[in-house]
PDB file of C-alpha atoms and ligand atoms in Angstrom:
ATOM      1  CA  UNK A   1      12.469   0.094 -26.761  1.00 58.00           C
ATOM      2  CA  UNK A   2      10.568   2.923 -25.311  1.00 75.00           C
ATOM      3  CA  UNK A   3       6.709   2.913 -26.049  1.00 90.00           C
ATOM      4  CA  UNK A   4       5.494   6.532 -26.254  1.00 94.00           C
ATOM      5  CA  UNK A   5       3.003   7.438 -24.372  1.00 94.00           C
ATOM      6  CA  UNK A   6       0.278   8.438 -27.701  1.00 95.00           C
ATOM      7  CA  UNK A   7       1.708   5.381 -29.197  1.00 95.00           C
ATOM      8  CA  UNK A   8      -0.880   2.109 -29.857  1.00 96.00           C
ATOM      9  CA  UNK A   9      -0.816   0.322 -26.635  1.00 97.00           C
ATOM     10  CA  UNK A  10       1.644  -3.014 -27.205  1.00 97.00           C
ATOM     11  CA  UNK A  11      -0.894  -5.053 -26.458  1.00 97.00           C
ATOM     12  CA  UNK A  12      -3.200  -4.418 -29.066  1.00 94.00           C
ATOM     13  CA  UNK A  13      -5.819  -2.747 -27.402  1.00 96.00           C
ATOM     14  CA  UNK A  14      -6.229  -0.294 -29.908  1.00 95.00           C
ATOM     15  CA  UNK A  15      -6.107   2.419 -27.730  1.00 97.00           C
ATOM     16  CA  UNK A  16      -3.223   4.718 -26.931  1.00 97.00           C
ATOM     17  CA  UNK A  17      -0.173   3.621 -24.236  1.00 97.00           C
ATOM     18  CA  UNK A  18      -1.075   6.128 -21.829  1.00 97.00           C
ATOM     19  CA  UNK A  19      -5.456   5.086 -22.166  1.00 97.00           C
ATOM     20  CA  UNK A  20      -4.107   1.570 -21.783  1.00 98.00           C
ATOM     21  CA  UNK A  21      -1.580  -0.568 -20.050  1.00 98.00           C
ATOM     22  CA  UNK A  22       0.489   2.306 -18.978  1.00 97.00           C
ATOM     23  CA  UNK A  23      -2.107   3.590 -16.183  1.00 98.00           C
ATOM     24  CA  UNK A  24      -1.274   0.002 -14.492  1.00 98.00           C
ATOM     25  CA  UNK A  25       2.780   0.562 -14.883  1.00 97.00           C
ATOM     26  CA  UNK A  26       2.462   3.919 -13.157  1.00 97.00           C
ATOM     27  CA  UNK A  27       0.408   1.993 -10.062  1.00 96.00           C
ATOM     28  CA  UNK A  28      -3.020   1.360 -10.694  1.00 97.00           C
ATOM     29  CA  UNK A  29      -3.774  -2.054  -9.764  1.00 97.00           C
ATOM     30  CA  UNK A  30      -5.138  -4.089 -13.377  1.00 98.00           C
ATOM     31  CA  UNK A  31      -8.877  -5.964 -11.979  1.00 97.00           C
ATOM     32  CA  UNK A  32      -8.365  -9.196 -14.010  1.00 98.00           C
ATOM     33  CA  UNK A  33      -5.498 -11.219 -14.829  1.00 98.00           C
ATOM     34  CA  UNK A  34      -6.248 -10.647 -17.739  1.00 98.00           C
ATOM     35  CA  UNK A  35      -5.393  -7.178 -18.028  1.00 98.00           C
ATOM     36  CA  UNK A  36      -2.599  -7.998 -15.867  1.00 98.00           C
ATOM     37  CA  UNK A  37      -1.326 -10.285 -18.475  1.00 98.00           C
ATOM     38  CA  UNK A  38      -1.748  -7.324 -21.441  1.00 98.00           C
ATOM     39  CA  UNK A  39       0.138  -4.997 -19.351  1.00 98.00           C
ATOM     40  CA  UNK A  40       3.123  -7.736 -18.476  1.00 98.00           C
ATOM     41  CA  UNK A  41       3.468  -7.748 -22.044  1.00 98.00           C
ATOM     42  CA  UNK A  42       3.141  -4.482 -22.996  1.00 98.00           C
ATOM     43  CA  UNK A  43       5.862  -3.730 -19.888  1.00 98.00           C
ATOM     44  CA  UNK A  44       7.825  -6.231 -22.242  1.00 97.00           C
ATOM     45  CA  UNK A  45       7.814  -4.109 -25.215  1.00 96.00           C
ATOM     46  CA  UNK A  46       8.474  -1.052 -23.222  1.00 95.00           C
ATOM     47  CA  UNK A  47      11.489  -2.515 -21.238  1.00 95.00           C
ATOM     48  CA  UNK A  48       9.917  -2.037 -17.999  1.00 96.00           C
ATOM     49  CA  UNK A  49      11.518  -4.519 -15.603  1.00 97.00           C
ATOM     50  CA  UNK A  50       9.724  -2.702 -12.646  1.00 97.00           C
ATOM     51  CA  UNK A  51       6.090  -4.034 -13.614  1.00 98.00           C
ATOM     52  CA  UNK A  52       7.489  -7.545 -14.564  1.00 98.00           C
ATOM     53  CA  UNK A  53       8.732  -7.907 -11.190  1.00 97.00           C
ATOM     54  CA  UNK A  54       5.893  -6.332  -9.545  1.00 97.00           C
ATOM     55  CA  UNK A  55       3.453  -8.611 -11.265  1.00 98.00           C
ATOM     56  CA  UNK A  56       5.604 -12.243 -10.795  1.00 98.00           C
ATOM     57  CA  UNK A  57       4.453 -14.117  -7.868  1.00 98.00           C
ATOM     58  CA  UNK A  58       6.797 -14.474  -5.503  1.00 97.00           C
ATOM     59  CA  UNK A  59       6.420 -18.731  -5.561  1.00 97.00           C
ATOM     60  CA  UNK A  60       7.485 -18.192  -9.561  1.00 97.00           C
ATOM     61  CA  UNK A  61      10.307 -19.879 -10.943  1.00 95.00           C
ATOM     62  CA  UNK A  62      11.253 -16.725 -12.645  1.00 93.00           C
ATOM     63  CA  UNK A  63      11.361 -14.609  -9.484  1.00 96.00           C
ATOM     64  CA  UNK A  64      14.091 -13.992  -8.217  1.00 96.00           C
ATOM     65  CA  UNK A  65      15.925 -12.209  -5.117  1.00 94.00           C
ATOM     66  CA  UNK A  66      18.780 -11.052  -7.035  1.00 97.00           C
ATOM     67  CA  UNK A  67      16.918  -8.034  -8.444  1.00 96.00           C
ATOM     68  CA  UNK A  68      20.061  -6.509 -10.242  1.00 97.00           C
ATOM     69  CA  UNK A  69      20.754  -9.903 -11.747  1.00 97.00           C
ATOM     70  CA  UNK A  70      16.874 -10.383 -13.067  1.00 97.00           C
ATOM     71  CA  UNK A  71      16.593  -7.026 -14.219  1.00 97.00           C
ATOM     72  CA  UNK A  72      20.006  -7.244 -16.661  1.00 97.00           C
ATOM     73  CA  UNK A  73      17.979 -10.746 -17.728  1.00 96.00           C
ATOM     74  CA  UNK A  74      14.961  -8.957 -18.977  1.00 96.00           C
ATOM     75  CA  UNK A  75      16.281  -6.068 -20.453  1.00 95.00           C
ATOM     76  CA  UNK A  76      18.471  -8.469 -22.200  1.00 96.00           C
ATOM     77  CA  UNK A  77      15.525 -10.054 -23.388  1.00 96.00           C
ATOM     78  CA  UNK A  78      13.518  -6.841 -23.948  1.00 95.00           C
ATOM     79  CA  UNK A  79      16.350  -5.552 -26.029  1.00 94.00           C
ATOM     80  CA  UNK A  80      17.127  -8.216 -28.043  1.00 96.00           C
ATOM     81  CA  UNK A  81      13.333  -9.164 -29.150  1.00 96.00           C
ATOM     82  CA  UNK A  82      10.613  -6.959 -30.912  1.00 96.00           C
ATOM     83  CA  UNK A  83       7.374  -7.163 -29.789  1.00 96.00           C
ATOM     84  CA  UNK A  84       5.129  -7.473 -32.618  1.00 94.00           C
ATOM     85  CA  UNK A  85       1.549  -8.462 -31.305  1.00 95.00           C
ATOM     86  CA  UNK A  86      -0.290 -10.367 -28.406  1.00 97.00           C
ATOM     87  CA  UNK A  87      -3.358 -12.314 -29.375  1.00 97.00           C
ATOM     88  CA  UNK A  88      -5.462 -13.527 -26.725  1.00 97.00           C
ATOM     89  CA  UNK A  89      -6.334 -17.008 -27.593  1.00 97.00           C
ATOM     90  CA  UNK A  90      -8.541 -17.911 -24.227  1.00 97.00           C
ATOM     91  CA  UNK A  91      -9.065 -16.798 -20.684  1.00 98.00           C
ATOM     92  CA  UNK A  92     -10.260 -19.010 -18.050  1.00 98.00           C
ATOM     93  CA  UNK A  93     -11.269 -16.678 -15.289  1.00 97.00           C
ATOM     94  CA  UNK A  94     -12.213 -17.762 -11.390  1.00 96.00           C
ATOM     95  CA  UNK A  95     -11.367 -16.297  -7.870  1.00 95.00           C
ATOM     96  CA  UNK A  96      -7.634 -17.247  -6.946  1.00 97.00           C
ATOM     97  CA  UNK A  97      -6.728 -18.725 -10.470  1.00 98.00           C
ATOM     98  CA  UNK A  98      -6.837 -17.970 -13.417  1.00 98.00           C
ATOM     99  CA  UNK A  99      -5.581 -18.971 -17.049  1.00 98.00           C
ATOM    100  CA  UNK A 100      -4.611 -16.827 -20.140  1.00 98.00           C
ATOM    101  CA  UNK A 101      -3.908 -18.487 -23.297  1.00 98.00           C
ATOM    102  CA  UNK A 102      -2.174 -16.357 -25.497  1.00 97.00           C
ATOM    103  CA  UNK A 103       0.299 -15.825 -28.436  1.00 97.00           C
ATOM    104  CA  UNK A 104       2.925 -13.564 -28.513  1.00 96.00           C
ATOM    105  CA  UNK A 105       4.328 -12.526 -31.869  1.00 96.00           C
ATOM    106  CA  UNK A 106       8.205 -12.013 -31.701  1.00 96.00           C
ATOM    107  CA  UNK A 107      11.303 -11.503 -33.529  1.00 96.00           C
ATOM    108  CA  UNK A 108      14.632 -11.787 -32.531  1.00 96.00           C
ATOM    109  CA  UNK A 109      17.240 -11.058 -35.084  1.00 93.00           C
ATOM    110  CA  UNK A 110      15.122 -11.122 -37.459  1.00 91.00           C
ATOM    111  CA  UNK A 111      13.896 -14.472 -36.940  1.00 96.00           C
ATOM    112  CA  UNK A 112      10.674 -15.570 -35.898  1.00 96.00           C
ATOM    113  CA  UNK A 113      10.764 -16.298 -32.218  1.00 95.00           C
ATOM    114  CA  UNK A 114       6.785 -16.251 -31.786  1.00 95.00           C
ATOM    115  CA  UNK A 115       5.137 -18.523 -28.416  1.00 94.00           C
ATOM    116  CA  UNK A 116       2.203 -19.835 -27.606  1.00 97.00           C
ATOM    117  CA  UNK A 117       1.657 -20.086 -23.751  1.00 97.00           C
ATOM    118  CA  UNK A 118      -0.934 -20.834 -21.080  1.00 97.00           C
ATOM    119  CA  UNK A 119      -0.231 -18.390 -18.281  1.00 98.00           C
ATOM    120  CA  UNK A 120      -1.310 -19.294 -14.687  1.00 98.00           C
ATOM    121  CA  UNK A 121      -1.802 -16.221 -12.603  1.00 98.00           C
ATOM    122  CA  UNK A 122      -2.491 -16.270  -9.146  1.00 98.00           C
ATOM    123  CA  UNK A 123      -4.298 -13.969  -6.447  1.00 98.00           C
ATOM    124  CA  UNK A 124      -1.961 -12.542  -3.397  1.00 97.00           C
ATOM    125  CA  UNK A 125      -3.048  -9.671  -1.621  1.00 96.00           C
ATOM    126  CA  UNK A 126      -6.016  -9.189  -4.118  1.00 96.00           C
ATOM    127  CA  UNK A 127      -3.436  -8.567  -6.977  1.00 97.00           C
ATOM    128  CA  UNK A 128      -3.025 -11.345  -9.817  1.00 98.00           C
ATOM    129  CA  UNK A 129       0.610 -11.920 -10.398  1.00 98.00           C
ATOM    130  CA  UNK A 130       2.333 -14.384 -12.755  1.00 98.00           C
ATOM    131  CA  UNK A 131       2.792 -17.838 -11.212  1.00 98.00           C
ATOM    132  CA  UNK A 132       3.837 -19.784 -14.148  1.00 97.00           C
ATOM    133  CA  UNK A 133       3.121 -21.124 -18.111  1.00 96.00           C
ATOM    134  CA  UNK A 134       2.665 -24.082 -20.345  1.00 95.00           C
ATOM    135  CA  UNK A 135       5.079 -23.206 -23.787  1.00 91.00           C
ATOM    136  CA  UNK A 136       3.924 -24.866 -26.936  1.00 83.00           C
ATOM    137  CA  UNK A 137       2.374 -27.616 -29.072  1.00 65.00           C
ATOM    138  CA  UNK A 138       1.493 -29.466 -25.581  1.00 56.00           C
ATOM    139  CA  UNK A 139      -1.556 -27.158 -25.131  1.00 61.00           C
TER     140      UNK A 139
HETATM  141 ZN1   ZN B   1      -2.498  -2.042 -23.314  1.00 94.84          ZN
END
């Protein structure tokens, strides 16, 4: 699950982890929620509950208190799925909200497990963290 750091960048950036998503998983803060959403998936791929915490808001469904409990949740997840590709359908950009409509190309045991969401981020204490997502066809 590891993503080396001269790896391609999970997200598809074309550019190498440690160019890319990785500079925002060691701290620096991502400007758009955009970016924010590349690097939540590319923390995905790499198994890095850390960032997927950092970056949920804490009025998300999927936050959660119970940080031990959460954390064996996604690297459940992160274990069992592979982490093909991430293509950026639409972004819808403003001050406190913002939108990213994305698909995320996954396999887990073997099957296809691939989603289409709309991702609402939202600002708190000038960093955009997840809020919550519209899954599927309704979109
Ligand atoms: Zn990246």
């Amino acid at each position: 699950m590891a993503v080396s750091a001269d790896s391609f960048c999970p997200c598809g950036s074309k550019q190498k982890y440690k160019r890319c998503c990785r500079v925002y998983h060691l701290g620096a803060k991502p400007p758009t929620a955009l970016a924010t959403m590349k690097a939540r998936y590319s923390a995905y791929a790499a198994g890095n509950f850390n960032f997927i915490a950092q970056t949920t808001h804490p009025e998300s469904k999927q936050f959660s208190k119970n940080l031990a409990l959460w954390k064996s949740e996604i690297e459940t997840f992160c274990q069992n799925t592979e982490f093909n590709e991430l293509k950026i359908i639409k972004f819808e950009d403003s001050s406190e909200t913002a939108y990213v409509t994305f698909k995320a190309v996954l396999f887990q045991n073997l099957k296809d497990a691939s989603l289409v969401e709309r991702s609402r981020f939202k600002k708190l204490n000038d960093r955009w963290l997840y809020l919550d997502g519209q899954i599927g066809d309704s979109l």
